PDB file of C-alpha atoms in Angstrom:
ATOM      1  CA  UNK A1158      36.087 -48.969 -83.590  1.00  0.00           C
ATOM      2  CA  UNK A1159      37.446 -50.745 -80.390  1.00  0.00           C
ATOM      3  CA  UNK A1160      35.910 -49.622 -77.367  1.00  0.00           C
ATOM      4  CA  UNK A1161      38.311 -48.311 -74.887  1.00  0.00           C
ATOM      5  CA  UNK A1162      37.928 -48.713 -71.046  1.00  0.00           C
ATOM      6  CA  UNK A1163      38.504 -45.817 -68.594  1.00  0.00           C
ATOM      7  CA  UNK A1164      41.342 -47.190 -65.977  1.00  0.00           C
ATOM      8  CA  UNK A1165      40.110 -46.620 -62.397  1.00  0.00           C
ATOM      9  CA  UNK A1166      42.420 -43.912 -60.280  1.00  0.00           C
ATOM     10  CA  UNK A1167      44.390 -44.405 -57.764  1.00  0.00           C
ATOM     11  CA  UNK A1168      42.130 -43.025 -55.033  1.00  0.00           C
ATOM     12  CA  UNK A1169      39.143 -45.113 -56.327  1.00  0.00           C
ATOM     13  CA  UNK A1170      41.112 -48.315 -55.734  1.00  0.00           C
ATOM     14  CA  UNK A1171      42.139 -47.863 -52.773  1.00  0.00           C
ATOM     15  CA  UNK A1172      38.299 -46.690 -51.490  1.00  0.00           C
ATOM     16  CA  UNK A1173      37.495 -50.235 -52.834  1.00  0.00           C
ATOM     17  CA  UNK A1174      40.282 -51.568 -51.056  1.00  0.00           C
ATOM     18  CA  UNK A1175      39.539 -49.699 -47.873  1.00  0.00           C
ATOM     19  CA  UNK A1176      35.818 -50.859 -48.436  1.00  0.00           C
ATOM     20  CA  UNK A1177      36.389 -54.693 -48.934  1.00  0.00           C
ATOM     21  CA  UNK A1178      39.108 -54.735 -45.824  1.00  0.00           C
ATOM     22  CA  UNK A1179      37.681 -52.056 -43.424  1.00  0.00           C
ATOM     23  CA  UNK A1180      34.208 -51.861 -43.985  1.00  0.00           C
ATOM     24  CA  UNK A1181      33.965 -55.751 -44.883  1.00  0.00           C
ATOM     25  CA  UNK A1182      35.438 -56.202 -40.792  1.00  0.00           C
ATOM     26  CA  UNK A1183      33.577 -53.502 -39.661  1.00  0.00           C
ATOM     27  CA  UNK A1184      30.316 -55.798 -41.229  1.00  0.00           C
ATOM     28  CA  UNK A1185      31.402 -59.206 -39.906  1.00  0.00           C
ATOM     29  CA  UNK A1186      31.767 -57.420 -36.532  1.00  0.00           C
ATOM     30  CA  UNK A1187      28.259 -56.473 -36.483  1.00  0.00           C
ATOM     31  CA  UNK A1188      27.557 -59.801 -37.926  1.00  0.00           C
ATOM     32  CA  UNK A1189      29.282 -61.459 -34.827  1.00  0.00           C
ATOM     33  CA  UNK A1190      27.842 -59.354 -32.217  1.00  0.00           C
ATOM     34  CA  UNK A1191      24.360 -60.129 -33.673  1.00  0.00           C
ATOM     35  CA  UNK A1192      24.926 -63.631 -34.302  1.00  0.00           C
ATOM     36  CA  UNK A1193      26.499 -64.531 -31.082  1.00  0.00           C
ATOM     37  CA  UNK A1194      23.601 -62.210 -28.993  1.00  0.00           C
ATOM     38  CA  UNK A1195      20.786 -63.875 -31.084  1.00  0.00           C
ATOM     39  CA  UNK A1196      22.227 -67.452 -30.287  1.00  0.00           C
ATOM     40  CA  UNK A1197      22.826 -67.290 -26.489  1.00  0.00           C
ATOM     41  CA  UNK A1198      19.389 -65.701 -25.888  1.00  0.00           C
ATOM     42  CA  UNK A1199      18.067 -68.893 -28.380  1.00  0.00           C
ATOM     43  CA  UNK A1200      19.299 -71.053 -25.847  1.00  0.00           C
ATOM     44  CA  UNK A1201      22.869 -72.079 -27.636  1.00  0.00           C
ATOM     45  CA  UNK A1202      25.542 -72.570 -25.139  1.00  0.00           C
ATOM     46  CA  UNK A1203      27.313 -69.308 -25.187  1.00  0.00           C
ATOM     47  CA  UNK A1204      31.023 -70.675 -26.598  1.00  0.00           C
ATOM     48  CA  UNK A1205      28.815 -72.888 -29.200  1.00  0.00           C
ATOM     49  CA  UNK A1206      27.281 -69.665 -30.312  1.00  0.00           C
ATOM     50  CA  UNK A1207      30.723 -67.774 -30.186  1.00  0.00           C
ATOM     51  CA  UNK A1208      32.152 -70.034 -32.533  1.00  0.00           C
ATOM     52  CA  UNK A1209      29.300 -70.702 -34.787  1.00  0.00           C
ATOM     53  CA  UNK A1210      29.103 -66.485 -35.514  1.00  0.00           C
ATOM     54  CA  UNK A1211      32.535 -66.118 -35.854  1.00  0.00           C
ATOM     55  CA  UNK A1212      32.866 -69.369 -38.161  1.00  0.00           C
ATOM     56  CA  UNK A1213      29.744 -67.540 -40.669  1.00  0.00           C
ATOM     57  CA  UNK A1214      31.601 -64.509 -39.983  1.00  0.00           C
ATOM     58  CA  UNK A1215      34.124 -65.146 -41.688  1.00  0.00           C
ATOM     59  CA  UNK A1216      32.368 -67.305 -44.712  1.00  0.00           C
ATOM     60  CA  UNK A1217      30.761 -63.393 -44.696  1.00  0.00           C
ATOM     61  CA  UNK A1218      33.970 -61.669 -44.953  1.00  0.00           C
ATOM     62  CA  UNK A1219      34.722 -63.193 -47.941  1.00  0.00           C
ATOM     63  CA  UNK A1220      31.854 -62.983 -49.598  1.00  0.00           C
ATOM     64  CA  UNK A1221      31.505 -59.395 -48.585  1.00  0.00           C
ATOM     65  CA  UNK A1222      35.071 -59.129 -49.501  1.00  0.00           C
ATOM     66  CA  UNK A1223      34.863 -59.857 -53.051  1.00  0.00           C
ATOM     67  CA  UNK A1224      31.374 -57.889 -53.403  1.00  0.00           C
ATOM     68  CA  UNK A1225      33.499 -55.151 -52.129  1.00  0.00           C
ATOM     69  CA  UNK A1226      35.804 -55.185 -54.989  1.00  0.00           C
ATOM     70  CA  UNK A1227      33.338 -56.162 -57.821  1.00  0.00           C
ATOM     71  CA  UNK A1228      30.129 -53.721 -57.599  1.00  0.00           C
ATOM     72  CA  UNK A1229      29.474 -50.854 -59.438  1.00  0.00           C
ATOM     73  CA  UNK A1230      28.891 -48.655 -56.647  1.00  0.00           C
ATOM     74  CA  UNK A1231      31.373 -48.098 -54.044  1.00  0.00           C
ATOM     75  CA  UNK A1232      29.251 -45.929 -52.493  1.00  0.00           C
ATOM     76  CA  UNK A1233      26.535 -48.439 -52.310  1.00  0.00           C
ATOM     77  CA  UNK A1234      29.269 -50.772 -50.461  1.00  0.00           C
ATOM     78  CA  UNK A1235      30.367 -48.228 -47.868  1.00  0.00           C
ATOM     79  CA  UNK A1236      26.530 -47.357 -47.341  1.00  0.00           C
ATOM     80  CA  UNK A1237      26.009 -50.852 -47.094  1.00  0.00           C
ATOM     81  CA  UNK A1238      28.664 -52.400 -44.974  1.00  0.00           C
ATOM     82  CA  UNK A1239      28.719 -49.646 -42.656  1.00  0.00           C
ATOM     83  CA  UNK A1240      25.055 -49.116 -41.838  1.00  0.00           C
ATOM     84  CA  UNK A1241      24.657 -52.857 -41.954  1.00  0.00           C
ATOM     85  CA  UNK A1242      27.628 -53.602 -39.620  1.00  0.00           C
ATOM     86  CA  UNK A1243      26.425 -50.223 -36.996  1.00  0.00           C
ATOM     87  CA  UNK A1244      22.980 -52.007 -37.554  1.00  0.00           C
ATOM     88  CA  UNK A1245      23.596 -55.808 -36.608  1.00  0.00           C
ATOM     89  CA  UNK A1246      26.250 -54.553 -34.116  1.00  0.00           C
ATOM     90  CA  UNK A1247      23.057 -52.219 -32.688  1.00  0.00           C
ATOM     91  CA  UNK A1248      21.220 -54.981 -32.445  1.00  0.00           C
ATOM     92  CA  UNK A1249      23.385 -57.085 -30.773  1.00  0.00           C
ATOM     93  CA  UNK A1250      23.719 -55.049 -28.064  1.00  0.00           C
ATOM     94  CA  UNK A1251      19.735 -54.278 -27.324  1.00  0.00           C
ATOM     95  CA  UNK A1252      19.683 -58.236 -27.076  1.00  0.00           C
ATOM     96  CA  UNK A1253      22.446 -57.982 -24.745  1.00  0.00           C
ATOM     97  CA  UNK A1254      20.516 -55.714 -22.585  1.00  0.00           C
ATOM     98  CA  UNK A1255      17.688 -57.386 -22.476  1.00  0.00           C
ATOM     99  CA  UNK A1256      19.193 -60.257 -21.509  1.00  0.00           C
ATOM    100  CA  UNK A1257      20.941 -58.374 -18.693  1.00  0.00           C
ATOM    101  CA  UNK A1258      18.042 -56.781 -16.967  1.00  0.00           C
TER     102      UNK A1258
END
């Protein structure tokens, strides 16, 4: 008996979609802001650590890009790259402040 596999609908591929292009930028965002935030207040010449977090930002994308599209759970990847990305983003900005005032 050949096992048959159940075709995904139309609205599940394009939450995956929306999840590996939306939620994937929304991540590498966060990742930036963090990144870039952490680096400065290391000491890293500000434009050395802009570059540096967008540069692994977007090795992230992709890699976040094609988990995206290959787990299980898409509701594991939104939970994921959205609380990650509010997260990292979150904590981006409370270094930011501190490094303000």
């Amino acid at each position: 008996m050949a096992a048959t596999l159940a075709s995904p609908s139309r609205l599940q591929i394009a939450s995956r979609v929306l999840a590996a292009v939306v939620g994937g930028y929304a991540f590498c965002w966060g990742l930036t802001a963090f990144g870039l935030a952490g680096l400065y207040a290391a000491g890293m010449a500000f434009h050395d650590a802009e570059h540096l977090s967008a540069m692994l930002a977007v090795l992230a994308y992709l890699g976040v890009f094609l988990w995206a599209v290959a787990a299980r759970s898409q509701v594991r990847v939104w939970a994921v790259l959205l609380a990650g990305g509010a997260a990292m983003a979150g904590a981006g900005s409370l270094i930011q402040f501190a490094l303000v005032a």
